[in-house]
Amino acid sequence: KWNNMKKQAVLVKQHVAPLQAGEVANLRRKCASFDVEQHTFREQFRKKDFFRYMMMQSGG
């Protein structure tokens, strides 16, 4: 029984590996997309008038 269980575990790992790799790729893609979105938001925020005023007051 134990040997069969070990063999089955190896097979399951082999079947799951592509699914896991796909999920990892999907998460990396989502993280990269979020980084771009966050950077765009930050740049737009820094262009706001009140932020410019604060920068001028602080000498920046």
mmCIF file of C-alpha atoms in Angstrom:
data_model
loop_
_atom_site.group_PDB
_atom_site.id
_atom_site.type_symbol
_atom_site.label_atom_id
_atom_site.label_comp_id
_atom_site.label_asym_id
_atom_site.label_seq_id
_atom_site.Cartn_x
_atom_site.Cartn_y
_atom_site.Cartn_z
ATOM 1 C CA LYS A 1 0.000 0.000 0.000
ATOM 2 C CA TRP A 2 2.700 2.469 0.978
ATOM 3 C CA ASN A 3 4.611 2.036 -2.287
ATOM 4 C CA ASN A 4 1.415 2.564 -4.274
ATOM 5 C CA MET A 5 0.736 5.727 -2.300
ATOM 6 C CA LYS A 6 4.232 7.051 -3.054
ATOM 7 C CA LYS A 7 3.783 6.321 -6.765
ATOM 8 C CA GLN A 8 0.417 8.032 -6.749
ATOM 9 C CA ALA A 9 1.884 11.090 -5.023
ATOM 10 C CA VAL A 10 4.494 11.411 -7.764
ATOM 11 C CA LEU A 11 1.814 11.169 -10.452
ATOM 12 C CA VAL A 12 -0.355 13.762 -8.746
ATOM 13 C CA LYS A 13 2.613 16.139 -8.466
ATOM 14 C CA GLN A 14 3.274 15.704 -12.185
ATOM 15 C CA HIS A 15 -0.341 16.486 -13.032
ATOM 16 C CA VAL A 16 -0.521 19.463 -10.708
ATOM 17 C CA ALA A 17 2.792 21.050 -11.775
ATOM 18 C CA PRO A 18 1.483 22.610 -15.039
ATOM 19 C CA LEU A 19 -1.583 23.962 -13.250
ATOM 20 C CA GLN A 20 0.585 25.438 -10.530
ATOM 21 C CA ALA A 21 2.947 26.978 -13.096
ATOM 22 C CA GLY A 22 -0.030 28.529 -14.866
ATOM 23 C CA GLU A 23 -1.286 30.059 -11.648
ATOM 24 C CA VAL A 24 2.168 31.433 -10.862
ATOM 25 C CA ALA A 25 2.325 33.032 -14.315
ATOM 26 C CA ASN A 26 -1.159 34.456 -13.829
ATOM 27 C CA LEU A 27 -0.227 35.957 -10.454
ATOM 28 C CA ARG A 28 2.961 37.467 -11.867
ATOM 29 C CA ARG A 29 0.974 39.001 -14.715
ATOM 30 C CA LYS A 30 -1.549 40.457 -12.265
ATOM 31 C CA CYS A 31 1.233 41.846 -10.071
ATOM 32 C CA ALA A 32 2.907 43.491 -13.053
ATOM 33 C CA SER A 33 -0.407 44.983 -14.144
ATOM 34 C CA PHE A 34 -1.021 46.307 -10.639
ATOM 35 C CA ASP A 35 2.459 47.873 -10.558
ATOM 36 C CA VAL A 36 1.753 49.717 -13.806
ATOM 37 C CA GLU A 37 -1.649 50.850 -12.540
ATOM 38 C CA GLN A 38 -0.185 52.038 -9.234
ATOM 39 C CA HIS A 39 2.633 53.915 -10.988
ATOM 40 C CA THR A 40 0.159 55.604 -13.340
ATOM 41 C CA PHE A 41 -2.041 56.611 -10.411
ATOM 42 C CA ARG A 42 0.971 58.021 -8.536
ATOM 43 C CA GLU A 43 2.064 60.094 -11.523
ATOM 44 C CA GLN A 44 -1.455 61.454 -12.016
ATOM 45 C CA PHE A 45 -1.720 62.230 -8.313
ATOM 46 C CA ARG A 46 1.553 64.156 -8.333
ATOM 47 C CA LYS A 47 0.190 66.391 -11.109
ATOM 48 C CA LYS A 48 -2.736 67.550 -8.961
ATOM 49 C CA ASP A 49 -2.746 71.255 -8.119
ATOM 50 C CA PHE A 50 -2.798 70.825 -4.353
ATOM 51 C CA PHE A 51 0.229 68.565 -4.474
ATOM 52 C CA ARG A 52 2.137 71.097 -6.579
ATOM 53 C CA TYR A 53 1.234 73.807 -4.081
ATOM 54 C CA MET A 54 2.556 71.699 -1.209
ATOM 55 C CA MET A 55 5.792 71.057 -3.106
ATOM 56 C CA MET A 56 6.239 74.770 -3.818
ATOM 57 C CA GLN A 57 5.712 75.623 -0.149
ATOM 58 C CA SER A 58 8.340 73.125 0.974
ATOM 59 C CA GLY A 59 10.866 74.416 -1.544
ATOM 60 C CA GLY A 60 10.801 71.320 -3.740
#
